[in-house]
PDB file of C-alpha atoms in Angstrom:
ATOM      1  CA  VAL A 944     117.660  35.007 128.732  1.00 47.00           C
ATOM      2  CA  ASN A 945     116.736  31.507 127.612  1.00 49.00           C
ATOM      3  CA  CYS A 946     119.618  29.956 125.699  1.00 47.00           C
ATOM      4  CA  THR A 947     119.788  26.443 124.332  1.00 48.00           C
ATOM      5  CA  VAL A 948     123.010  24.579 123.625  1.00 46.00           C
ATOM      6  CA  SER A 949     123.110  21.566 121.302  1.00 47.00           C
ATOM      7  CA  LEU A 950     125.894  19.187 122.314  1.00 46.00           C
ATOM      8  CA  PRO A 951     127.153  16.416 120.010  1.00 47.00           C
ATOM      9  CA  ILE A 952     126.933  12.819 121.139  1.00 46.00           C
ATOM     10  CA  PRO A 953     130.368  11.862 122.519  1.00 45.00           C
ATOM     11  CA  SER A 954     132.378   9.525 120.371  1.00 43.00           C
ATOM     12  CA  GLN A 955     135.988   8.536 120.017  1.00 45.00           C
ATOM     13  CA  SER A 956     136.295  10.297 116.646  1.00 43.00           C
ATOM     14  CA  THR A 957     134.608  13.534 117.747  1.00 41.00           C
ATOM     15  CA  SER A 958     136.889  16.356 118.837  1.00 42.00           C
ATOM     16  CA  ARG A 959     134.727  19.293 117.762  1.00 46.00           C
ATOM     17  CA  LEU A 960     133.760  22.039 120.183  1.00 46.00           C
ATOM     18  CA  PRO A 961     130.075  22.367 121.029  1.00 48.00           C
ATOM     19  CA  PRO A 962     128.210  24.958 118.954  1.00 49.00           C
ATOM     20  CA  ALA A 963     127.716  28.444 120.309  1.00 47.00           C
ATOM     21  CA  PRO A 964     124.531  28.959 122.309  1.00 48.00           C
ATOM     22  CA  VAL A 965     121.525  30.324 120.476  1.00 46.00           C
ATOM     23  CA  CYS A 966     119.735  33.013 122.432  1.00 46.00           C
ATOM     24  CA  ALA A 967     116.147  33.417 121.428  1.00 45.00           C
ATOM     25  CA  LYS A 968     115.803  36.744 123.245  1.00 45.00           C
ATOM     26  CA  ALA A 969     118.892  38.211 121.579  1.00 45.00           C
ATOM     27  CA  SER A 970     117.711  37.086 118.129  1.00 46.00           C
ATOM     28  CA  TYR A 971     114.280  38.635 118.759  1.00 42.00           C
ATOM     29  CA  SER A 972     115.867  41.859 120.010  1.00 49.00           C
ATOM     30  CA  HIS A 973     117.951  42.171 116.830  1.00 48.00           C
ATOM     31  CA  ARG A 974     114.936  41.678 114.614  1.00 52.00           C
ATOM     32  CA  ALA A 975     112.917  44.152 116.638  1.00 48.00           C
ATOM     33  CA  GLN A 976     115.679  46.744 116.399  1.00 50.00           C
ATOM     34  CA  LYS A 977     115.864  46.396 112.589  1.00 47.00           C
ATOM     35  CA  SER A 978     112.086  46.666 112.348  1.00 47.00           C
ATOM     36  CA  HIS A 979     112.101  49.774 114.556  1.00 43.00           C
ATOM     37  CA  GLN A 980     114.799  51.402 112.437  1.00 45.00           C
ATOM     38  CA  LYS A 981     112.836  50.662 109.304  1.00 44.00           C
ATOM     39  CA  ARG A 982     109.705  52.263 110.778  1.00 41.00           C
ATOM     40  CA  GLU A 983     111.669  55.357 111.751  1.00 41.00           C
ATOM     41  CA  THR A 984     112.802  55.932 108.165  1.00 40.00           C
ATOM     42  CA  VAL A 985     110.560  58.539 106.580  1.00 37.00           C
ATOM     43  CA  GLN A 986     110.283  58.004 102.859  1.00 40.00           C
ATOM     44  CA  PHE A 987     108.816  60.015 100.022  1.00 38.00           C
ATOM     45  CA  THR A 988     105.572  59.027  98.320  1.00 40.00           C
ATOM     46  CA  THR A 989     105.354  55.740  96.472  1.00 40.00           C
ATOM     47  CA  LEU A 990     104.406  57.520  93.237  1.00 42.00           C
ATOM     48  CA  SER A 991     108.050  57.528  92.188  1.00 44.00           C
ATOM     49  CA  ASN A 992     108.445  53.868  93.152  1.00 48.00           C
ATOM     50  CA  MET A 993     105.426  52.943  91.041  1.00 43.00           C
ATOM     51  CA  SER A 994     106.913  54.893  88.153  1.00 45.00           C
ATOM     52  CA  ASN A 995     110.188  52.997  88.463  1.00 48.00           C
ATOM     53  CA  LEU A 996     108.365  49.665  88.583  1.00 44.00           C
ATOM     54  CA  HIS A 997     106.343  50.576  85.508  1.00 46.00           C
ATOM     55  CA  ASN A 998     109.481  51.568  83.605  1.00 47.00           C
ATOM     56  CA  ALA A 999     111.209  48.352  84.620  1.00 46.00           C
ATOM     57  CA  ALA A1000     108.222  46.314  83.462  1.00 46.00           C
ATOM     58  CA  ALA A1001     108.140  48.174  80.166  1.00 47.00           C
ATOM     59  CA  SER A1002     111.789  47.522  79.574  1.00 45.00           C
ATOM     60  CA  ARG A1003     111.260  43.807  80.213  1.00 48.00           C
ATOM     61  CA  ALA A1004     108.315  43.677  77.816  1.00 58.00           C
ATOM     62  CA  ALA A1005     110.558  43.588  74.752  1.00 70.00           C
ATOM     63  CA  PRO A1006     114.251  42.763  74.339  1.00 82.00           C
ATOM     64  CA  PRO A1007     116.628  45.493  73.141  1.00 88.00           C
ATOM     65  CA  PRO A1008     116.455  46.185  69.374  1.00 89.00           C
ATOM     66  CA  ASP A1009     119.777  44.487  68.643  1.00 90.00           C
ATOM     67  CA  LEU A1010     118.659  41.271  70.340  1.00 91.00           C
ATOM     68  CA  GLN A1011     115.351  41.362  68.481  1.00 90.00           C
ATOM     69  CA  ALA A1012     117.171  41.874  65.177  1.00 90.00           C
ATOM     70  CA  ALA A1013     119.614  39.053  65.958  1.00 91.00           C
ATOM     71  CA  GLN A1014     116.732  36.612  66.467  1.00 92.00           C
ATOM     72  CA  MET A1015     115.000  37.820  63.321  1.00 92.00           C
ATOM     73  CA  ARG A1016     118.180  37.356  61.316  1.00 91.00           C
ATOM     74  CA  LYS A1017     118.400  33.787  62.593  1.00 93.00           C
ATOM     75  CA  ASP A1018     114.784  33.243  61.578  1.00 93.00           C
ATOM     76  CA  LYS A1019     115.437  34.610  58.103  1.00 92.00           C
ATOM     77  CA  MET A1020     118.518  32.430  57.672  1.00 91.00           C
ATOM     78  CA  GLU A1021     116.469  29.400  58.741  1.00 92.00           C
ATOM     79  CA  ALA A1022     113.737  30.320  56.237  1.00 90.00           C
ATOM     80  CA  VAL A1023     116.329  30.678  53.457  1.00 89.00           C
ATOM     81  CA  ARG A1024     117.899  27.340  54.432  1.00 90.00           C
ATOM     82  CA  LEU A1025     114.564  25.543  54.284  1.00 88.00           C
ATOM     83  CA  ALA A1026     113.755  27.108  50.916  1.00 85.00           C
ATOM     84  CA  ARG A1027     117.041  25.934  49.431  1.00 85.00           C
ATOM     85  CA  LEU A1028     116.627  22.453  50.888  1.00 85.00           C
ATOM     86  CA  LYS A1029     113.183  22.277  49.324  1.00 79.00           C
ATOM     87  CA  VAL A1030     114.588  23.148  45.913  1.00 79.00           C
ATOM     88  CA  LYS A1031     117.297  20.476  46.230  1.00 80.00           C
ATOM     89  CA  ALA A1032     114.776  17.896  47.407  1.00 76.00           C
ATOM     90  CA  ASN A1033     112.475  18.641  44.479  1.00 73.00           C
ATOM     91  CA  ALA A1034     115.375  18.346  42.060  1.00 73.00           C
ATOM     92  CA  ARG A1035     116.197  14.884  43.416  1.00 72.00           C
ATOM     93  CA  GLY A1036     112.573  13.850  43.749  1.00 65.00           C
ATOM     94  CA  ALA A1037     113.181  13.329  47.432  1.00 55.00           C
ATOM     95  CA  ALA A1038     111.024  14.094  50.434  1.00 54.00           C
ATOM     96  CA  PRO A1039     110.843  17.693  51.623  1.00 56.00           C
ATOM     97  CA  PRO A1040     113.165  18.818  54.400  1.00 53.00           C
ATOM     98  CA  PRO A1041     112.193  17.971  57.980  1.00 56.00           C
ATOM     99  CA  PRO A1042     110.113  20.495  59.913  1.00 54.00           C
ATOM    100  CA  GLY A1043     111.601  22.957  62.324  1.00 51.00           C
ATOM    101  CA  LYS A1044     110.645  23.313  65.954  1.00 49.00           C
ATOM    102  CA  GLY A1045     106.988  23.618  65.032  1.00 47.00           C
ATOM    103  CA  GLY A1046     106.742  19.846  64.905  1.00 48.00           C
ATOM    104  CA  SER A1047     104.708  19.557  61.661  1.00 48.00           C
ATOM    105  CA  ALA A1048     105.588  19.293  57.996  1.00 47.00           C
ATOM    106  CA  PRO A1049     106.083  22.700  56.419  1.00 47.00           C
ATOM    107  CA  ALA A1050     103.646  24.093  53.920  1.00 45.00           C
ATOM    108  CA  PRO A1051     104.411  23.473  50.243  1.00 47.00           C
ATOM    109  CA  VAL A1052     106.997  25.820  48.782  1.00 46.00           C
ATOM    110  CA  VAL A1053     106.417  27.141  45.292  1.00 47.00           C
ATOM    111  CA  ASN A1054     109.631  27.281  43.295  1.00 47.00           C
ATOM    112  CA  THR A1055     110.438  30.005  40.856  1.00 51.00           C
ATOM    113  CA  ALA A1056     110.504  29.320  37.140  1.00 50.00           C
ATOM    114  CA  ASP A1057     114.305  29.015  37.055  1.00 55.00           C
ATOM    115  CA  GLY A1058     114.402  26.589  39.965  1.00 60.00           C
ATOM    116  CA  ALA A1059     115.772  29.123  42.415  1.00 64.00           C
ATOM    117  CA  PRO A1060     114.433  29.174  45.976  1.00 65.00           C
ATOM    118  CA  PRO A1061     111.367  31.346  46.547  1.00 72.00           C
ATOM    119  CA  LYS A1062     111.953  34.778  47.912  1.00 83.00           C
ATOM    120  CA  VAL A1063     111.876  35.074  51.698  1.00 89.00           C
ATOM    121  CA  ASN A1064     109.882  38.092  52.831  1.00 92.00           C
ATOM    122  CA  LYS A1065     109.174  39.470  56.266  1.00 94.00           C
ATOM    123  CA  TYR A1066     105.597  39.893  57.424  1.00 96.00           C
ATOM    124  CA  ARG A1067     103.934  41.409  60.467  1.00 96.00           C
ATOM    125  CA  ALA A1068     101.409  39.338  62.393  1.00 96.00           C
ATOM    126  CA  VAL A1069      98.140  41.243  62.784  1.00 96.00           C
ATOM    127  CA  GLU A1070      96.504  38.592  64.993  1.00 95.00           C
ATOM    128  CA  ASP A1071      97.572  36.141  67.682  1.00 96.00           C
ATOM    129  CA  HIS A1072      97.967  32.579  66.424  1.00 95.00           C
ATOM    130  CA  THR A1073      98.355  29.172  68.038  1.00 94.00           C
ATOM    131  CA  GLY A1074      99.110  26.191  65.827  1.00 92.00           C
ATOM    132  CA  GLU A1075     102.141  24.522  64.284  1.00 92.00           C
ATOM    133  CA  ILE A1076     103.933  27.691  65.275  1.00 93.00           C
ATOM    134  CA  SER A1077     102.516  30.223  67.722  1.00 94.00           C
ATOM    135  CA  PHE A1078     102.984  33.973  67.866  1.00 95.00           C
ATOM    136  CA  GLU A1079     101.371  37.145  69.085  1.00 95.00           C
ATOM    137  CA  SER A1080     100.135  40.122  67.126  1.00 95.00           C
ATOM    138  CA  GLY A1081     103.107  42.290  66.193  1.00 94.00           C
ATOM    139  CA  ALA A1082     105.522  39.404  65.710  1.00 95.00           C
ATOM    140  CA  THR A1083     107.826  39.314  62.680  1.00 95.00           C
ATOM    141  CA  ILE A1084     107.281  36.216  60.524  1.00 96.00           C
ATOM    142  CA  PHE A1085     109.569  35.216  57.661  1.00 95.00           C
ATOM    143  CA  VAL A1086     107.491  33.687  54.868  1.00 94.00           C
ATOM    144  CA  LEU A1087     108.588  31.445  52.005  1.00 89.00           C
ATOM    145  CA  GLY A1088     106.832  31.778  48.689  1.00 85.00           C
ATOM    146  CA  ASP A1089     103.086  32.193  48.152  1.00 88.00           C
ATOM    147  CA  PRO A1090     100.034  30.756  49.956  1.00 91.00           C
ATOM    148  CA  ASP A1091      98.926  27.249  49.048  1.00 90.00           C
ATOM    149  CA  ALA A1092      95.379  26.241  48.104  1.00 92.00           C
ATOM    150  CA  SER A1093      94.297  26.284  51.760  1.00 92.00           C
ATOM    151  CA  GLY A1094      95.625  29.791  52.314  1.00 94.00           C
ATOM    152  CA  ASN A1095      98.643  28.740  54.350  1.00 94.00           C
ATOM    153  CA  VAL A1096     102.280  29.679  53.926  1.00 93.00           C
ATOM    154  CA  MET A1097     105.427  28.329  55.481  1.00 92.00           C
ATOM    155  CA  GLY A1098     106.650  30.752  58.129  1.00 95.00           C
ATOM    156  CA  VAL A1099     109.528  30.936  60.560  1.00 95.00           C
ATOM    157  CA  VAL A1100     109.422  32.782  63.891  1.00 95.00           C
ATOM    158  CA  ASN A1101     111.565  32.443  67.013  1.00 93.00           C
ATOM    159  CA  GLY A1102     113.380  29.452  65.525  1.00 92.00           C
ATOM    160  CA  ALA A1103     110.195  27.480  64.782  1.00 94.00           C
ATOM    161  CA  SER A1104     108.766  26.754  61.326  1.00 94.00           C
ATOM    162  CA  GLY A1105     105.364  25.582  60.158  1.00 94.00           C
ATOM    163  CA  ASN A1106     102.083  26.447  58.498  1.00 93.00           C
ATOM    164  CA  VAL A1107     100.763  29.951  59.047  1.00 94.00           C
ATOM    165  CA  PRO A1108      97.408  31.361  57.892  1.00 95.00           C
ATOM    166  CA  PHE A1109      98.355  34.019  55.368  1.00 96.00           C
ATOM    167  CA  SER A1110      95.272  36.043  56.333  1.00 95.00           C
ATOM    168  CA  LYS A1111      96.891  36.858  59.685  1.00 96.00           C
ATOM    169  CA  LEU A1112      99.909  38.517  58.077  1.00 97.00           C
ATOM    170  CA  VAL A1113     100.690  41.766  56.305  1.00 96.00           C
ATOM    171  CA  VAL A1114     103.901  42.447  54.421  1.00 95.00           C
ATOM    172  CA  ILE A1115     106.380  44.713  56.184  1.00 95.00           C
ATOM    173  CA  THR A1116     107.183  47.754  54.056  1.00 94.00           C
ATOM    174  CA  ASP A1117     109.250  50.861  54.739  1.00 94.00           C
ATOM    175  CA  GLU A1118     106.006  52.753  55.187  1.00 96.00           C
ATOM    176  CA  LEU A1119     104.806  50.272  57.813  1.00 96.00           C
ATOM    177  CA  LEU A1120     108.115  50.477  59.698  1.00 95.00           C
ATOM    178  CA  GLU A1121     107.929  54.262  59.728  1.00 96.00           C
ATOM    179  CA  LYS A1122     104.328  54.152  60.932  1.00 96.00           C
ATOM    180  CA  GLU A1123     105.211  51.724  63.734  1.00 96.00           C
ATOM    181  CA  ARG A1124     108.131  53.893  64.830  1.00 96.00           C
ATOM    182  CA  LYS A1125     105.957  57.001  64.989  1.00 97.00           C
ATOM    183  CA  GLU A1126     103.317  55.126  66.962  1.00 96.00           C
ATOM    184  CA  LYS A1127     105.929  54.013  69.505  1.00 96.00           C
ATOM    185  CA  GLU A1128     107.278  57.545  69.783  1.00 97.00           C
ATOM    186  CA  ALA A1129     103.789  58.951  70.329  1.00 97.00           C
ATOM    187  CA  ALA A1130     103.033  56.279  72.940  1.00 96.00           C
ATOM    188  CA  ALA A1131     106.275  57.010  74.802  1.00 96.00           C
ATOM    189  CA  GLU A1132     105.513  60.733  74.864  1.00 97.00           C
ATOM    190  CA  ALA A1133     101.913  60.227  75.992  1.00 97.00           C
ATOM    191  CA  ASP A1134     103.047  57.859  78.740  1.00 97.00           C
ATOM    192  CA  ARG A1135     105.602  60.377  79.998  1.00 96.00           C
ATOM    193  CA  LYS A1136     103.042  63.206  80.066  1.00 96.00           C
ATOM    194  CA  ALA A1137     100.502  61.074  81.941  1.00 96.00           C
ATOM    195  CA  LYS A1138     103.070  60.139  84.587  1.00 96.00           C
ATOM    196  CA  GLU A1139     104.205  63.750  84.932  1.00 95.00           C
ATOM    197  CA  GLU A1140     100.607  64.784  85.546  1.00 94.00           C
ATOM    198  CA  ASN A1141     100.270  62.152  88.269  1.00 94.00           C
ATOM    199  CA  LEU A1142     103.489  63.332  89.899  1.00 91.00           C
ATOM    200  CA  LYS A1143     102.264  66.944  89.932  1.00 90.00           C
ATOM    201  CA  LYS A1144      98.986  65.879  91.500  1.00 91.00           C
ATOM    202  CA  GLY A1145     100.972  64.178  94.236  1.00 89.00           C
ATOM    203  CA  GLN A1146     103.177  67.185  94.990  1.00 87.00           C
ATOM    204  CA  GLY A1147     101.102  68.049  98.051  1.00 89.00           C
ATOM    205  CA  LYS A1148     101.688  64.595  99.442  1.00 90.00           C
ATOM    206  CA  LEU A1149     105.410  64.971  98.733  1.00 88.00           C
ATOM    207  CA  GLU A1150     105.475  68.199 100.750  1.00 90.00           C
ATOM    208  CA  GLU A1151     103.645  66.573 103.659  1.00 91.00           C
ATOM    209  CA  GLU A1152     106.107  63.703 103.785  1.00 90.00           C
ATOM    210  CA  ALA A1153     109.069  66.046 103.448  1.00 90.00           C
ATOM    211  CA  ALA A1154     107.690  68.135 106.323  1.00 91.00           C
ATOM    212  CA  ALA A1155     107.318  65.009 108.470  1.00 92.00           C
ATOM    213  CA  LYS A1156     110.911  64.085 107.731  1.00 90.00           C
ATOM    214  CA  LEU A1157     112.159  67.555 108.631  1.00 90.00           C
ATOM    215  CA  ALA A1158     110.130  67.583 111.832  1.00 89.00           C
ATOM    216  CA  ALA A1159     111.969  64.458 112.925  1.00 90.00           C
ATOM    217  CA  LEU A1160     115.356  66.220 112.795  1.00 88.00           C
ATOM    218  CA  ASP A1161     117.224  66.740 116.043  1.00 90.00           C
ATOM    219  CA  ALA A1162     117.774  70.240 117.425  1.00 89.00           C
ATOM    220  CA  LYS A1163     121.187  70.778 115.859  1.00 90.00           C
ATOM    221  CA  GLU A1164     120.100  69.613 112.390  1.00 90.00           C
ATOM    222  CA  LYS A1165     116.985  71.774 112.591  1.00 87.00           C
ATOM    223  CA  GLU A1166     119.085  74.793 113.559  1.00 88.00           C
ATOM    224  CA  VAL A1167     121.289  74.326 110.485  1.00 90.00           C
ATOM    225  CA  LEU A1168     118.220  73.936 108.283  1.00 89.00           C
ATOM    226  CA  LEU A1169     116.549  77.074 109.600  1.00 89.00           C
ATOM    227  CA  ALA A1170     119.746  79.088 109.139  1.00 90.00           C
ATOM    228  CA  SER A1171     119.732  78.198 105.421  1.00 90.00           C
ATOM    229  CA  GLN A1172     116.269  79.724 104.910  1.00 90.00           C
ATOM    230  CA  PRO A1173     115.534  83.364 103.997  1.00 90.00           C
ATOM    231  CA  GLU A1174     115.414  85.936 106.794  1.00 88.00           C
ATOM    232  CA  GLY A1175     112.153  87.481 107.898  1.00 90.00           C
ATOM    233  CA  LEU A1176     110.242  84.201 108.101  1.00 91.00           C
ATOM    234  CA  THR A1177     108.895  82.483 111.157  1.00 92.00           C
ATOM    235  CA  GLU A1178     110.248  79.072 112.088  1.00 90.00           C
ATOM    236  CA  GLU A1179     107.052  77.482 110.818  1.00 91.00           C
ATOM    237  CA  GLN A1180     107.344  79.303 107.478  1.00 92.00           C
ATOM    238  CA  LYS A1181     110.988  78.292 107.148  1.00 90.00           C
ATOM    239  CA  MET A1182     110.144  74.642 107.777  1.00 91.00           C
ATOM    240  CA  ALA A1183     107.332  74.819 105.207  1.00 92.00           C
ATOM    241  CA  ALA A1184     109.659  76.451 102.670  1.00 91.00           C
ATOM    242  CA  ALA A1185     112.286  73.766 103.220  1.00 92.00           C
ATOM    243  CA  ALA A1186     109.696  71.000 102.792  1.00 92.00           C
ATOM    244  CA  ARG A1187     108.410  72.615  99.595  1.00 92.00           C
ATOM    245  CA  ALA A1188     111.946  72.909  98.207  1.00 92.00           C
ATOM    246  CA  GLN A1189     112.653  69.243  98.906  1.00 91.00           C
ATOM    247  CA  ALA A1190     109.375  68.183  97.293  1.00 92.00           C
ATOM    248  CA  GLU A1191     110.114  70.284  94.197  1.00 93.00           C
ATOM    249  CA  ALA A1192     113.604  68.786  93.943  1.00 93.00           C
ATOM    250  CA  LYS A1193     112.150  65.296  94.166  1.00 92.00           C
ATOM    251  CA  LEU A1194     109.537  66.151  91.569  1.00 93.00           C
ATOM    252  CA  LYS A1195     112.195  67.464  89.185  1.00 94.00           C
ATOM    253  CA  GLU A1196     114.291  64.337  89.699  1.00 95.00           C
ATOM    254  CA  GLU A1197     111.345  62.108  88.804  1.00 95.00           C
ATOM    255  CA  THR A1198     110.354  64.306  85.852  1.00 95.00           C
ATOM    256  CA  ASP A1199     113.888  64.188  84.452  1.00 97.00           C
ATOM    257  CA  ALA A1200     113.899  60.402  84.810  1.00 97.00           C
ATOM    258  CA  LEU A1201     110.625  60.157  82.892  1.00 96.00           C
ATOM    259  CA  TYR A1202     112.026  62.316  80.088  1.00 97.00           C
ATOM    260  CA  GLU A1203     115.159  60.162  79.881  1.00 97.00           C
ATOM    261  CA  GLU A1204     112.979  57.058  79.656  1.00 96.00           C
ATOM    262  CA  GLU A1205     110.964  58.638  76.852  1.00 97.00           C
ATOM    263  CA  MET A1206     114.158  59.435  74.926  1.00 97.00           C
ATOM    264  CA  ARG A1207     115.414  55.877  75.468  1.00 95.00           C
ATOM    265  CA  LEU A1208     112.212  54.361  74.098  1.00 95.00           C
ATOM    266  CA  LYS A1209     112.255  56.676  71.089  1.00 96.00           C
ATOM    267  CA  ALA A1210     115.898  55.810  70.382  1.00 96.00           C
ATOM    268  CA  GLU A1211     115.057  52.100  70.590  1.00 95.00           C
ATOM    269  CA  ALA A1212     112.151  52.565  68.175  1.00 95.00           C
ATOM    270  CA  ALA A1213     114.432  54.300  65.661  1.00 95.00           C
ATOM    271  CA  ARG A1214     117.130  51.660  66.103  1.00 94.00           C
ATOM    272  CA  LEU A1215     114.653  48.824  65.563  1.00 93.00           C
ATOM    273  CA  GLU A1216     113.351  50.477  62.397  1.00 94.00           C
ATOM    274  CA  GLU A1217     116.909  50.749  61.064  1.00 93.00           C
ATOM    275  CA  LEU A1218     117.710  47.130  61.887  1.00 92.00           C
ATOM    276  CA  MET A1219     114.483  45.926  60.306  1.00 91.00           C
ATOM    277  CA  ARG A1220     115.384  47.697  57.078  1.00 89.00           C
ATOM    278  CA  GLN A1221     118.791  46.016  57.105  1.00 87.00           C
ATOM    279  CA  LEU A1222     117.092  42.616  57.055  1.00 83.00           C
ATOM    280  CA  ASP A1223     116.180  43.261  53.411  1.00 76.00           C
ATOM    281  CA  MET A1224     119.624  42.266  52.185  1.00 60.00           C
ATOM    282  CA  SER A1225     119.666  39.607  49.464  1.00 52.00           C
ATOM    283  CA  ASP A1226     119.395  35.920  50.351  1.00 47.00           C
ATOM    284  CA  ASP A1227     122.870  35.257  48.939  1.00 45.00           C
ATOM    285  CA  GLU A1228     124.350  37.535  51.559  1.00 46.00           C
ATOM    286  CA  GLU A1229     122.877  35.329  54.239  1.00 45.00           C
TER     287      GLU A1229
END
């Protein structure tokens, strides 16, 4: 065994013990043992792992409904604040309020006849946009007033405010919210069915891997396993039956997980629809 010892340079102020020897062979042996143990572990097919990764990615794609609604409420409050500041500035003949995070002056705000701030409405982006404020299709934009002569409106999204092409927006109605919810529910169901079909196609592979795992059992474990199988079968048939049972149990576990994920996505879609409707409270309540 080749071991190296690093000794400190002697000095009057040094009273530390020398460090423990580092054995390269021992370190290599430990790593090799861990690698060998890892190779000995027989695992089921990666279909289930891919399913879990896909579900995790889907859950990261959008924040939970309550977080989405919290950000949208902040955006609406910011839009209402800017509208009121604009009215006050116009009354004083002063400059319009400073822009938000968009970095450019907001689009002109058209006041109502009685001098009240323009109504703030929520719109759905139907196209991606990059400009004074940037957003992707599907984003919720809070719009002040009507379009100006150039077809722009002042919008607020994700804390930023600025000019937005009105042609890229559609007003969010109860009918649109219901349609979006149903589309999300249908997508969640279709996704679950597609994954279930893939899992069923891989059942043969599951049985092969389960059989390989069972074949690696020691004599005592195999004896217990065979004793749990129906009488009248050969040892080979009993091992095949045990492998099939394990594969079916794994398949059911994955299928149940897919169904739970579908129900979670549908519940989130319904919750988001409810929260979006609640954003229609009057500006004074903001």
